[in-house]
Coordinates of C-alpha atoms in Angstrom, one line a residue:
Chain Y
M1 CA -14.4 41.6 -6.7
V2 CA -17.2 41.3 -4.2
A3 CA -16.0 39.4 -1.2
T4 CA -18.9 37.1 -0.4
T5 CA -17.7 34.3 1.7
D6 CA -15.3 34.0 4.5
W7 CA -12.5 32.3 2.6
Q8 CA -12.8 34.9 -0.1
K9 CA -12.5 37.6 2.5
S10 CA -9.4 36.0 4.0
A11 CA -8.0 35.6 0.5
Y12 CA -8.6 39.3 -0.1
I13 CA -7.0 40.3 3.1
A14 CA -4.0 38.1 2.5
G15 CA -3.8 39.6 -1.0
Q16 CA -3.9 43.1 0.3
A17 CA -1.2 42.3 2.9
A18 CA 1.0 40.7 0.2
D19 CA 0.5 43.7 -2.0
A20 CA 1.5 46.1 0.7
R21 CA 4.7 44.2 1.3
V22 CA 5.5 43.8 -2.3
N23 CA 4.8 47.4 -3.1
V24 CA 7.3 48.6 -0.5
E25 CA 10.1 46.4 -1.9
L26 CA 9.6 46.3 -5.6
E27 CA 6.6 48.4 -6.6
T28 CA 4.9 45.3 -8.1
E29 CA 1.4 44.2 -7.7
G30 CA 0.3 40.9 -6.2
M31 CA -1.9 38.6 -8.3
T32 CA -4.4 35.9 -7.5
L33 CA -4.2 32.9 -9.7
N34 CA -6.6 30.0 -9.9
L35 CA -5.0 26.7 -10.6
G36 CA -7.8 24.4 -11.7
P37 CA -10.4 23.1 -11.1
Q38 CA -9.3 21.4 -14.3
H39 CA -5.6 20.9 -14.3
P40 CA -3.5 18.1 -15.7
A41 CA -1.5 17.9 -12.4
T42 CA -4.6 16.7 -10.6
H43 CA -6.4 13.4 -10.9
G44 CA -9.8 14.9 -10.9
T45 CA -10.9 18.4 -10.2
L46 CA -9.2 20.4 -7.5
R47 CA -8.9 24.2 -7.5
I48 CA -6.0 25.9 -5.8
V49 CA -6.2 29.6 -5.3
V50 CA -2.7 31.0 -5.0
R51 CA -1.8 34.5 -4.2
L52 CA 1.4 35.5 -6.0
D53 CA 4.2 37.9 -5.3
G54 CA 5.9 37.9 -8.7
E55 CA 6.7 34.2 -9.2
Q56 CA 6.4 33.4 -5.5
V57 CA 3.4 32.0 -3.7
V58 CA 2.5 34.0 -0.6
W59 CA -0.7 32.2 0.2
A60 CA -2.4 29.1 -1.1
E61 CA -5.8 27.6 -0.5
P62 CA -7.1 24.4 -2.0
V63 CA -10.8 24.4 -2.7
C64 CA -12.3 21.0 -2.5
G65 CA -15.8 19.7 -3.2
Y66 CA -15.9 19.5 -6.9
M67 CA -16.2 15.7 -6.6
H68 CA -18.0 15.3 -3.3
R69 CA -20.3 12.4 -3.7
G70 CA -21.4 12.0 -0.1
Y71 CA -20.3 8.4 0.4
E72 CA -20.5 8.5 4.1
K73 CA -24.2 9.4 3.9
L74 CA -24.8 6.9 1.1
C75 CA -23.1 4.1 3.1
E76 CA -25.8 4.6 5.8
V77 CA -28.5 3.7 3.4
R78 CA -26.8 0.7 1.8
T79 CA -26.4 -2.9 3.0
Y80 CA -22.9 -4.1 3.8
P81 CA -22.4 -6.0 0.5
Q82 CA -23.5 -3.0 -1.5
V83 CA -21.0 -0.7 0.1
T84 CA -18.0 -2.1 -1.8
T85 CA -19.5 -0.8 -5.0
L86 CA -19.4 2.7 -3.6
V87 CA -16.0 2.6 -2.0
N88 CA -14.4 1.2 -5.2
R89 CA -14.8 4.7 -6.5
I90 CA -13.0 6.6 -3.7
D91 CA -9.5 6.2 -5.0
W92 CA -10.3 5.0 -8.5
L93 CA -6.7 4.1 -9.4
G94 CA -6.3 2.0 -6.3
H95 CA -9.8 0.4 -6.7
F96 CA -9.4 -3.0 -5.0
A97 CA -7.4 -1.5 -2.1
N98 CA -10.5 0.5 -1.1
E99 CA -12.7 -2.5 -0.7
V100 CA -10.4 -4.5 1.6
P101 CA -10.4 -2.4 4.8
F102 CA -14.2 -2.0 4.7
I103 CA -14.7 -5.7 4.3
L104 CA -12.1 -6.4 7.0
A105 CA -14.0 -4.1 9.4
A106 CA -17.3 -5.8 8.7
E107 CA -15.6 -9.2 9.2
D108 CA -14.0 -8.0 12.4
L109 CA -17.5 -7.0 13.7
M110 CA -19.0 -10.3 12.6
G111 CA -16.2 -12.3 14.1
I112 CA -15.5 -14.3 10.9
E113 CA -12.3 -14.7 9.0
A114 CA -11.9 -15.5 5.3
P115 CA -10.0 -18.7 4.5
P116 CA -6.3 -18.6 3.8
R117 CA -6.6 -18.7 0.0
A118 CA -8.9 -15.8 0.0
Q119 CA -6.5 -13.8 2.2
W120 CA -3.7 -14.6 -0.1
I121 CA -5.6 -13.5 -3.2
R122 CA -6.7 -10.4 -1.4
T123 CA -3.2 -9.5 -0.6
I124 CA -2.1 -10.2 -4.1
F125 CA -4.8 -8.0 -5.6
F126 CA -4.1 -5.3 -3.0
E127 CA -0.5 -5.1 -4.1
M128 CA -1.6 -5.2 -7.8
A129 CA -3.8 -2.2 -7.1
R130 CA -0.8 -0.5 -5.6
I131 CA 1.2 -1.2 -8.7
A132 CA -1.5 0.0 -11.1
N133 CA -1.9 3.1 -9.0
I134 CA 1.7 4.1 -8.5
T135 CA 2.7 3.2 -12.1
L136 CA 0.6 6.1 -13.2
F137 CA 2.2 8.4 -10.7
L138 CA 5.6 7.4 -11.9
G139 CA 4.7 8.4 -15.4
D140 CA 2.7 11.4 -14.5
M141 CA 5.5 13.0 -12.5
G142 CA 7.5 13.2 -15.7
V143 CA 4.7 14.9 -17.6
Q144 CA 4.7 17.7 -14.9
L145 CA 8.3 18.3 -15.6
G146 CA 7.9 18.3 -19.4
A147 CA 9.0 14.7 -20.1
I148 CA 6.3 13.1 -22.2
T149 CA 7.7 9.6 -22.6
P150 CA 7.3 8.2 -19.1
I151 CA 3.5 8.6 -19.1
F152 CA 3.2 6.5 -22.3
F153 CA 5.4 3.8 -20.7
A154 CA 3.2 4.0 -17.6
F155 CA -0.1 3.6 -19.5
R156 CA 1.4 0.8 -21.6
D157 CA 2.7 -1.2 -18.7
R158 CA -0.2 -0.5 -16.4
E159 CA -2.3 -2.5 -18.8
H160 CA -0.5 -5.7 -17.8
V161 CA -1.9 -5.3 -14.3
L162 CA -5.3 -4.1 -15.4
N163 CA -5.7 -7.0 -17.7
L164 CA -4.9 -9.4 -14.9
M165 CA -7.5 -7.6 -12.8
E166 CA -10.0 -7.9 -15.6
A167 CA -9.3 -11.6 -16.2
A168 CA -10.0 -12.4 -12.6
T169 CA -12.7 -10.0 -11.5
G170 CA -14.4 -8.8 -14.7
G171 CA -13.6 -5.1 -13.9
R172 CA -10.6 -3.1 -14.9
F173 CA -11.2 -0.3 -12.6
H174 CA -14.0 -1.3 -10.3
P175 CA -13.4 -5.0 -9.5
N176 CA -15.9 -5.2 -6.7
Y177 CA -14.3 -8.5 -6.0
D178 CA -14.1 -8.6 -2.2
R179 CA -16.9 -10.2 -0.2
I180 CA -17.6 -10.5 3.4
G181 CA -15.9 -13.8 4.3
G182 CA -14.1 -14.3 1.1
L183 CA -14.0 -13.4 -2.6
K184 CA -16.4 -13.3 -5.5
E185 CA -14.8 -16.1 -7.3
D186 CA -11.6 -18.0 -7.7
L187 CA -8.8 -17.2 -10.1
P188 CA -9.1 -18.3 -13.7
R189 CA -6.9 -21.1 -15.0
G190 CA -3.5 -20.0 -16.1
W191 CA -3.8 -16.7 -14.2
V192 CA -0.9 -17.4 -11.8
E193 CA 1.6 -17.8 -14.7
E194 CA 0.4 -14.7 -16.4
A195 CA 0.6 -12.8 -13.2
K196 CA 4.2 -13.8 -12.8
A197 CA 5.1 -12.7 -16.3
A198 CA 3.4 -9.4 -15.7
M199 CA 5.3 -8.8 -12.5
K200 CA 8.5 -9.3 -14.4
K201 CA 7.4 -6.8 -16.9
M202 CA 6.5 -4.3 -14.1
R203 CA 10.0 -4.7 -12.7
G204 CA 11.3 -3.9 -16.2
F205 CA 9.1 -0.8 -16.2
C206 CA 10.6 0.3 -12.9
D207 CA 14.1 -0.1 -14.3
E208 CA 13.1 1.8 -17.4
I209 CA 11.6 4.7 -15.6
E210 CA 14.6 4.9 -13.3
D211 CA 16.9 5.1 -16.3
L212 CA 14.7 7.7 -17.9
L213 CA 14.1 10.1 -15.1
M214 CA 16.2 9.5 -12.0
G215 CA 19.5 10.6 -13.5
N216 CA 18.1 13.3 -15.6
E217 CA 19.5 16.7 -14.7
I218 CA 16.2 18.5 -15.2
F219 CA 14.4 16.0 -13.0
Q220 CA 16.9 16.3 -10.3
K221 CA 17.0 20.1 -10.4
R222 CA 13.3 20.4 -10.3
T223 CA 12.7 18.0 -7.5
R224 CA 15.7 17.9 -5.1
G225 CA 15.2 20.2 -2.2
I226 CA 11.7 21.3 -3.4
G227 CA 8.7 20.9 -1.2
V228 CA 10.5 19.7 1.9
I229 CA 8.3 18.3 4.6
P230 CA 9.9 17.8 8.0
P231 CA 8.7 14.5 9.7
A232 CA 7.1 16.3 12.7
V233 CA 5.1 18.6 10.5
G234 CA 4.0 15.7 8.2
L235 CA 2.8 13.7 11.2
E236 CA 0.9 16.6 12.6
Y237 CA -0.9 17.0 9.4
G238 CA -1.6 13.3 9.3
L239 CA 0.5 12.5 6.2
S240 CA 0.9 8.8 5.6
G241 CA 2.2 6.3 3.2
A242 CA 5.0 7.2 0.9
N243 CA 4.7 10.9 1.7
I244 CA 5.7 10.4 5.3
R245 CA 8.2 7.6 4.5
A246 CA 9.9 10.0 2.2
S247 CA 10.4 12.2 5.3
G248 CA 12.3 9.5 7.0
V249 CA 9.5 8.1 9.2
D250 CA 9.8 4.3 9.1
W251 CA 6.1 3.4 9.4
D252 CA 4.2 1.0 7.2
I253 CA 0.9 -0.4 8.4
R254 CA 1.5 -3.6 6.3
R255 CA 4.5 -4.4 8.4
D256 CA 3.6 -2.8 11.7
E257 CA 0.0 -3.8 12.4
P258 CA -1.5 -7.2 12.9
S259 CA -3.8 -7.8 10.0
P260 CA -5.6 -10.7 8.3
L261 CA -3.7 -9.9 5.1
V262 CA -0.7 -12.1 4.7
Y263 CA 2.2 -9.6 4.5
D264 CA 4.0 -11.5 7.2
Q265 CA 4.3 -14.5 4.9
C266 CA 6.8 -12.9 2.5
D267 CA 10.1 -11.2 2.6
W268 CA 10.0 -7.5 1.7
K269 CA 11.4 -4.2 2.8
V270 CA 9.9 -0.8 3.7
W271 CA 11.9 2.0 2.1
T272 CA 12.4 5.4 3.6
H273 CA 14.3 8.4 2.4
P274 CA 15.7 11.1 4.7
D275 CA 15.2 14.1 2.5
G276 CA 11.4 14.8 2.5
D277 CA 11.5 16.5 -0.8
S278 CA 9.7 15.8 -4.1
F279 CA 12.5 13.6 -5.2
A280 CA 12.4 11.5 -2.1
R281 CA 8.6 11.0 -2.5
Y282 CA 9.2 9.8 -6.1
W283 CA 12.1 7.6 -5.1
V284 CA 10.2 5.9 -2.3
R285 CA 7.2 5.2 -4.5
L286 CA 9.4 3.7 -7.2
Q287 CA 11.0 1.3 -4.6
E288 CA 7.5 0.5 -3.3
T289 CA 6.4 -0.6 -6.7
R290 CA 9.4 -2.9 -6.9
E291 CA 8.7 -4.3 -3.5
A292 CA 5.0 -4.8 -4.4
T293 CA 6.0 -6.9 -7.4
K294 CA 8.2 -9.0 -5.1
I295 CA 5.4 -9.5 -2.6
V296 CA 3.0 -10.6 -5.4
D297 CA 5.6 -13.0 -6.8
Q298 CA 6.2 -14.6 -3.4
L299 CA 2.5 -14.9 -2.6
L300 CA 1.8 -16.5 -6.0
D301 CA 4.4 -19.1 -5.2
S302 CA 2.9 -19.9 -1.8
L303 CA -0.7 -19.6 -2.8
P304 CA -2.6 -22.2 -0.7
A305 CA -5.4 -24.4 -2.1
G306 CA -8.8 -24.5 -0.6
S307 CA -12.0 -22.6 -0.4
I308 CA -12.2 -18.9 -1.1
Q309 CA -15.3 -18.2 0.9
A310 CA -16.1 -18.7 4.6
K311 CA -19.5 -19.6 5.6
V312 CA -21.7 -16.6 6.0
P313 CA -25.4 -16.1 6.4
R314 CA -27.3 -15.4 3.2
I315 CA -28.6 -12.1 4.5
I316 CA -25.6 -10.4 6.1
K317 CA -26.3 -8.7 9.4
V318 CA -23.5 -7.3 11.4
P319 CA -23.7 -7.4 15.2
A320 CA -23.6 -4.1 17.0
G321 CA -20.3 -2.6 17.7
E322 CA -17.6 -0.3 16.4
S323 CA -14.5 -1.2 14.4
W324 CA -11.6 0.7 13.1
V325 CA -9.6 -1.0 10.4
H326 CA -6.9 0.7 8.4
T327 CA -4.6 -0.5 5.7
E328 CA -1.6 0.8 3.9
N329 CA -3.2 1.8 0.6
P330 CA -1.3 3.1 -2.4
L331 CA -1.8 6.7 -1.3
G332 CA -1.3 6.2 2.4
E333 CA -3.4 5.2 5.4
M334 CA -6.9 4.4 4.5
G335 CA -9.3 3.5 7.3
Y336 CA -12.9 2.8 7.9
Y337 CA -14.5 3.5 11.2
V338 CA -17.7 1.3 11.0
V339 CA -20.4 1.7 13.5
S340 CA -23.0 -1.0 13.4
Q341 CA -26.3 -1.2 15.3
G342 CA -27.0 -4.7 14.2
G343 CA -28.8 -3.9 11.0
L344 CA -28.4 -4.8 7.4
G345 CA -26.3 -1.8 6.8
P346 CA -23.8 0.3 8.7
F347 CA -25.2 3.0 11.1
R348 CA -22.2 5.2 10.4
V349 CA -19.1 4.9 8.3
K350 CA -16.3 7.4 8.8
I351 CA -14.0 7.0 5.8
R352 CA -10.5 8.2 6.6
T353 CA -8.8 8.8 3.3
P354 CA -5.1 9.4 2.8
S355 CA -5.4 12.2 0.2
F356 CA -7.6 14.4 2.5
N357 CA -4.8 14.7 5.0
N358 CA -2.1 14.7 2.3
V359 CA -3.6 17.7 0.6
S360 CA -4.4 19.6 3.9
I361 CA -0.7 20.3 4.2
T362 CA -0.6 22.3 0.9
P363 CA -1.4 25.7 2.5
W364 CA 1.7 25.2 4.7
L365 CA 3.9 23.6 2.1
L366 CA 3.2 25.9 -0.9
R367 CA 4.0 29.1 1.0
G368 CA 7.1 30.7 -0.5
V369 CA 7.6 28.3 -3.5
Y370 CA 7.7 29.3 -7.1
V371 CA 4.8 28.8 -9.5
P372 CA 6.3 26.0 -11.6
D373 CA 7.2 24.2 -8.4
V374 CA 3.6 24.3 -7.2
I375 CA 2.9 21.8 -10.0
T376 CA 5.7 19.4 -9.1
I377 CA 5.0 19.5 -5.4
L378 CA 1.3 18.7 -6.0
A379 CA 2.2 15.9 -8.4
S380 CA 4.7 14.5 -5.9
L381 CA 2.3 14.6 -3.0
Y382 CA 0.1 12.4 -5.3
F383 CA -3.5 12.6 -4.4
I384 CA -6.6 11.4 -6.1
L385 CA -9.5 13.8 -6.0
G386 CA -12.1 11.2 -5.3
D387 CA -10.0 10.3 -2.3
I388 CA -10.1 13.8 -1.0
D389 CA -13.8 14.5 -1.5
R390 CA -15.3 11.1 -1.1
Chain Z
M1 CA -23.2 8.6 34.0
S2 CA -22.3 9.6 37.6
S3 CA -21.4 6.0 38.3
V4 CA -19.1 5.7 35.3
A5 CA -17.4 8.9 36.3
D6 CA -16.0 7.1 39.3
E7 CA -12.5 6.0 38.6
D8 CA -12.7 2.7 40.3
T9 CA -15.5 1.4 38.2
T10 CA -14.2 2.5 34.9
P11 CA -11.6 0.0 33.7
S12 CA -13.9 -2.3 31.7
G13 CA -11.9 -5.3 30.7
G14 CA -13.1 -5.2 27.1
G15 CA -13.7 -8.1 24.7
G16 CA -10.8 -10.1 26.0
D17 CA -9.6 -11.1 22.6
G18 CA -6.7 -8.6 22.5
T19 CA -3.2 -9.9 23.0
G20 CA -1.6 -9.5 26.4
E21 CA 1.4 -7.5 25.8
V22 CA -0.2 -4.9 23.5
D23 CA -3.0 -4.5 26.1
A24 CA -0.4 -3.8 28.8
V25 CA 0.8 -0.9 26.6
R26 CA -2.7 0.4 26.2
T27 CA -3.6 0.0 29.8
G28 CA -0.5 2.1 30.6
L29 CA -1.7 4.7 28.1
L30 CA -5.0 4.8 29.7
A31 CA -3.5 5.3 33.1
T32 CA -1.3 8.1 31.9
L33 CA -4.3 9.8 30.3
R34 CA -6.2 9.4 33.5
G35 CA -3.3 10.8 35.5
H36 CA -3.3 14.0 33.3
L37 CA -7.1 14.5 32.9
G38 CA -8.4 13.0 36.2
D39 CA -12.1 12.9 36.4
A40 CA -12.5 14.2 32.8
V41 CA -12.0 10.6 31.7
L42 CA -15.5 9.3 31.8
E43 CA -15.4 5.9 30.3
S44 CA -13.0 3.7 28.5
E45 CA -13.0 0.4 26.6
L46 CA -10.1 -1.8 25.7
A47 CA -11.3 -4.4 23.2
G48 CA -10.0 -6.2 20.2
G49 CA -6.5 -4.6 20.5
D50 CA -7.9 -1.1 20.4
L51 CA -8.6 1.6 23.0
W52 CA -11.5 3.9 23.2
V53 CA -11.7 6.7 25.8
R54 CA -14.7 9.0 26.4
I55 CA -13.8 12.3 28.0
D56 CA -15.6 15.3 29.1
R57 CA -16.1 17.9 26.4
A58 CA -14.5 20.6 28.6
A59 CA -11.3 18.6 28.5
W60 CA -11.3 18.0 24.8
A61 CA -8.7 20.6 23.8
R62 CA -6.6 19.8 26.8
A63 CA -6.6 16.1 25.9
A64 CA -5.1 16.8 22.5
D65 CA -2.2 18.7 24.2
V66 CA -1.7 15.8 26.7
L67 CA -1.8 13.2 23.9
R68 CA 0.7 14.9 21.7
N69 CA 3.1 16.5 24.2
S70 CA 3.0 14.0 27.1
M71 CA 2.1 10.7 25.5
G72 CA 3.9 10.8 22.2
M73 CA 0.8 10.6 20.0
D74 CA 2.4 12.4 17.1
Y75 CA 0.3 11.3 14.2
F76 CA -3.1 12.9 13.7
C77 CA -5.4 10.3 12.1
F78 CA -8.9 11.8 11.8
L79 CA -11.6 13.8 13.6
S80 CA -15.3 13.5 12.9
G81 CA -18.7 13.4 14.4
L82 CA -21.3 10.8 15.4
D83 CA -25.1 11.3 15.5
W84 CA -26.8 8.7 17.5
M85 CA -30.3 9.8 16.7
V86 CA -32.6 7.0 15.8
N87 CA -34.1 7.8 12.4
P88 CA -36.5 5.1 11.3
D89 CA -37.0 6.8 7.9
L90 CA -33.3 6.5 7.1
S91 CA -32.3 3.3 8.7
G92 CA -35.4 1.5 7.4
E93 CA -34.6 2.4 3.8
K94 CA -32.8 -0.9 3.2
V95 CA -36.2 -2.5 3.4
W96 CA -38.1 0.5 2.2
D97 CA -41.8 0.7 2.9
P98 CA -43.3 3.1 0.4
D99 CA -46.1 4.0 2.8
G100 CA -43.4 5.6 5.0
G101 CA -44.4 3.3 7.9
A102 CA -42.3 2.2 10.8
A103 CA -39.0 0.8 9.9
V104 CA -38.7 -2.9 10.2
E105 CA -35.3 -2.9 11.7
A106 CA -36.1 -0.5 14.5
D107 CA -38.4 -2.9 16.3
D108 CA -36.8 -6.3 15.9
D109 CA -34.9 -8.1 18.6
E110 CA -31.3 -7.3 17.8
A111 CA -30.9 -5.0 20.7
A112 CA -29.7 -8.0 22.7
A113 CA -26.3 -7.7 21.1
E114 CA -25.9 -4.1 22.3
P115 CA -22.6 -3.5 24.1
T116 CA -24.0 -0.7 26.1
A117 CA -27.5 -0.2 27.5
P118 CA -29.6 2.4 25.6
A119 CA -29.3 5.7 27.3
E120 CA -32.4 7.8 28.0
G121 CA -34.3 9.1 25.0
G122 CA -33.9 5.8 23.1
L123 CA -30.3 6.6 22.0
R124 CA -28.2 3.5 21.4
T125 CA -24.7 4.9 21.7
G126 CA -21.6 2.9 20.9
V127 CA -18.4 1.8 22.4
A128 CA -17.3 3.7 25.5
G129 CA -20.9 4.8 26.0
G130 CA -22.3 8.3 25.8
D131 CA -25.3 10.2 26.9
S132 CA -26.1 12.7 24.2
R133 CA -27.1 12.7 20.6
F134 CA -23.9 14.2 19.2
Q135 CA -20.4 13.0 19.8
V136 CA -17.2 14.2 18.4
F137 CA -14.6 11.6 18.0
A138 CA -11.0 11.6 16.9
R139 CA -8.1 9.2 16.5
V140 CA -4.4 9.8 17.1
F141 CA -1.6 7.4 16.7
S142 CA 2.0 7.1 17.9
V143 CA 4.3 6.2 15.0
S144 CA 7.1 5.1 17.3
A145 CA 5.0 3.0 19.8
K146 CA 2.6 1.9 17.1
V147 CA -0.5 2.3 19.2
G148 CA -3.5 4.5 18.7
I149 CA -6.3 5.9 20.8
T150 CA -9.9 6.8 19.7
L151 CA -11.2 9.7 21.8
K152 CA -14.9 10.6 22.1
A153 CA -16.7 13.4 23.8
D154 CA -20.4 14.0 24.2
L155 CA -21.7 17.3 22.9
D156 CA -24.7 19.3 23.8
E157 CA -27.5 18.7 21.3
R158 CA -28.7 22.3 21.1
D159 CA -25.3 23.9 21.2
P160 CA -22.7 21.4 20.0
R161 CA -19.6 23.3 20.9
V162 CA -16.1 22.0 21.7
G163 CA -12.6 23.2 21.8
S164 CA -10.5 23.1 18.7
W165 CA -7.5 20.9 18.2
V166 CA -5.9 23.0 15.5
G167 CA -3.5 24.6 18.0
V168 CA -2.0 21.2 18.7
Y169 CA -2.5 19.2 15.6
R170 CA -2.5 21.4 12.5
G171 CA -4.0 18.6 10.5
A172 CA -7.2 19.0 12.5
D173 CA -8.0 22.1 10.5
W174 CA -9.8 20.5 7.6
H175 CA -11.3 17.7 9.7
E176 CA -12.9 20.3 11.9
R177 CA -14.2 22.2 8.9
E178 CA -15.7 19.0 7.7
A179 CA -17.3 18.2 11.0
W180 CA -18.6 21.8 11.2
E181 CA -20.2 21.5 7.8
M182 CA -21.5 18.0 8.1
Y183 CA -22.7 18.0 11.7
G184 CA -22.9 21.7 12.7
F185 CA -20.3 21.3 15.4
D186 CA -18.7 24.5 16.5
F187 CA -15.0 24.3 17.3
E188 CA -13.9 27.1 19.6
G189 CA -10.5 28.5 18.6
H190 CA -10.6 27.3 15.0
P191 CA -9.0 29.9 12.7
G192 CA -11.8 29.9 10.1
L193 CA -14.7 27.5 10.0
R194 CA -16.0 27.5 6.4
H195 CA -17.4 25.1 4.0
M196 CA -15.2 22.3 2.9
Y197 CA -17.2 20.6 0.2
L198 CA -20.6 22.3 -0.1
P199 CA -21.4 25.7 -1.7
G200 CA -21.3 28.6 0.6
E201 CA -25.1 29.1 0.7
F202 CA -25.9 25.5 1.6
E203 CA -28.2 25.1 4.5
G204 CA -28.3 22.2 6.9
H205 CA -25.8 19.6 8.0
P206 CA -26.0 16.6 5.7
L207 CA -24.5 13.9 7.9
R208 CA -27.0 14.5 10.7
K209 CA -29.5 11.7 10.8
D210 CA -32.5 14.0 10.4
F211 CA -31.2 15.4 7.1
P212 CA -33.1 13.7 4.3
L213 CA -31.2 12.0 1.6
L214 CA -32.7 13.9 -1.3
A215 CA -32.2 11.2 -3.9
R216 CA -34.6 9.0 -1.8
E217 CA -37.2 11.7 -1.7
V218 CA -37.4 11.7 -5.4
K219 CA -37.2 8.0 -5.9
P220 CA -37.8 5.4 -3.2
W221 CA -35.1 2.8 -2.4
P222 CA -34.9 0.6 -5.5
G223 CA -32.8 -2.1 -3.8
L224 CA -36.0 -3.9 -2.7
V225 CA -36.0 -5.9 -6.0
D226 CA -32.9 -7.7 -4.9
V227 CA -34.4 -9.3 -1.8
E228 CA -37.8 -10.3 -3.2
A229 CA -38.4 -14.0 -3.5
M230 CA -38.1 -15.4 -7.0
P231 CA -41.4 -16.4 -8.6
G232 CA -42.6 -19.8 -7.3
E233 CA -40.0 -19.8 -4.5
E234 CA -40.7 -19.5 -0.8
A235 CA -38.9 -16.8 1.0
A236 CA -36.0 -18.2 3.0
P237 CA -36.7 -18.1 6.8
E238 CA -34.0 -15.5 7.4
D239 CA -35.5 -13.1 5.0
T240 CA -38.4 -12.3 7.2
E241 CA -37.7 -8.6 7.0
A242 CA -37.2 -8.6 3.3
A243 CA -40.5 -10.4 2.8
E244 CA -42.1 -8.0 5.2
G245 CA -40.9 -5.1 3.2
A246 CA -41.8 -6.7 -0.1
E247 CA -45.5 -7.1 0.9
S248 CA -46.4 -3.6 0.2

């Protein structure tokens, strides 16, 4: 192999070092293995180069960029209402949740606030996006361990939520429903009742998945004590969301930060797990899905009447300023740093996505683990490739 | 800049819409940071329940150490760059003029809403000021105290170089690689700056304002259709720019 770029050189050097060590002990040769770009454990295309010593990883390096779409640059040449179309596609499984922080940042700069009904519906859809997103994780984790059934259950039951999304917004995956100052349109008739029925089904799904996997011996053996992230290391790498709560850090932006979203209007709980392993990450996400259905139920009960759109100018211009708004998205902390210079579109948008930080820990985390565990650890970190590359 | 470097003139009260108790926490943080870094804290702003601090670039790496080890900012949020260059070609695209003329937005009267006065060279830098084209900015957060700080530092335009944070926050590794790739910033002490997203032979720094958006070179901004007046309808008074753009 001709070492052409820096990372290839460092890969080569690390490989040589590993070989030297291995040869002394066992007279075996190291091996470089490419996981991906196409791999079923990843939602999208991510390549992970691992250097192996037998079955053990001595060095791992994720290679991103297969899905880089340059959204930060594109946002600079779009008007504010057009940006939601782009950001929908960052974390495509958590679709609606991507729109909200951007719109909140723009509203913050404009000094307007959406009416209560709009905030309620936003919060409901935000949690539905979370349910739709994490449902797939709950099923997918089983597939990585050789259990096929959970993924079928996940796809089956995710439809309940996606159908509700489609009924209200017209889009299953890219709702593009949030607007500066409110929402695109109000909920259709009968939607609230259907949503309640769907939430009941989703709670049933959680119970079912728990029965299927949690007590399973293979599942336990393959996830307990595997891929342990200590809280201090996780925070240093900027891990957020369920990944850091599974390491025992009790931090949830929904609860801890003042926000126009109405999480303070309902009774729910932030779950943490002290272990920090793959199992803990799975367990925390499962509990989160349950909590999300409870939040939706309570908000549906208390949904206020009224307008869904504040008064905004026809051509939206955002006053100059800078705003940082972050929310607790399905994958973790998602934030937009919006810089406006008073024009029709943003001057600069820094999109802080959870998966970028969550994956950046993998070189540290994968060192020393066995090849089959690489897959479960990656699956349990749960990242969406569009969310890494943007 | 020399005037803002004076400690007594720095505490700008901010927008005034933040709540009292949180702001007391943030004022305390700012005082601690000032105690550690001294004159390196150039300017700060406390507004809307958030804290921005602009520091000297020589103190950038030391600031990370202070934030993490002395101020409990254990969570690394992000690090990126800002390019304040005014680029009419790019910012005017929303009301694209096919002749490549002056952008409409650049010369209208919105500058009145500016929080800070434009620095020399026509730069309009943002919160907490700035006096160079490039800025590096980062955000850290304290999970226990639930407060965050956004830090900024001016970089030299010809030689954008700053200390690396990797030694303090390991998560800064990828963010600095991204800023290196997208803005061409050089992080001293980073273990291996290499491409994050783009192929190894890629030239240029795409997020700089003077880097052309190639899609627009091929096909001019198509969004103009959306803001044209309907046939037989007068353009609304607030669409003056749209109408101006639509003339051509």
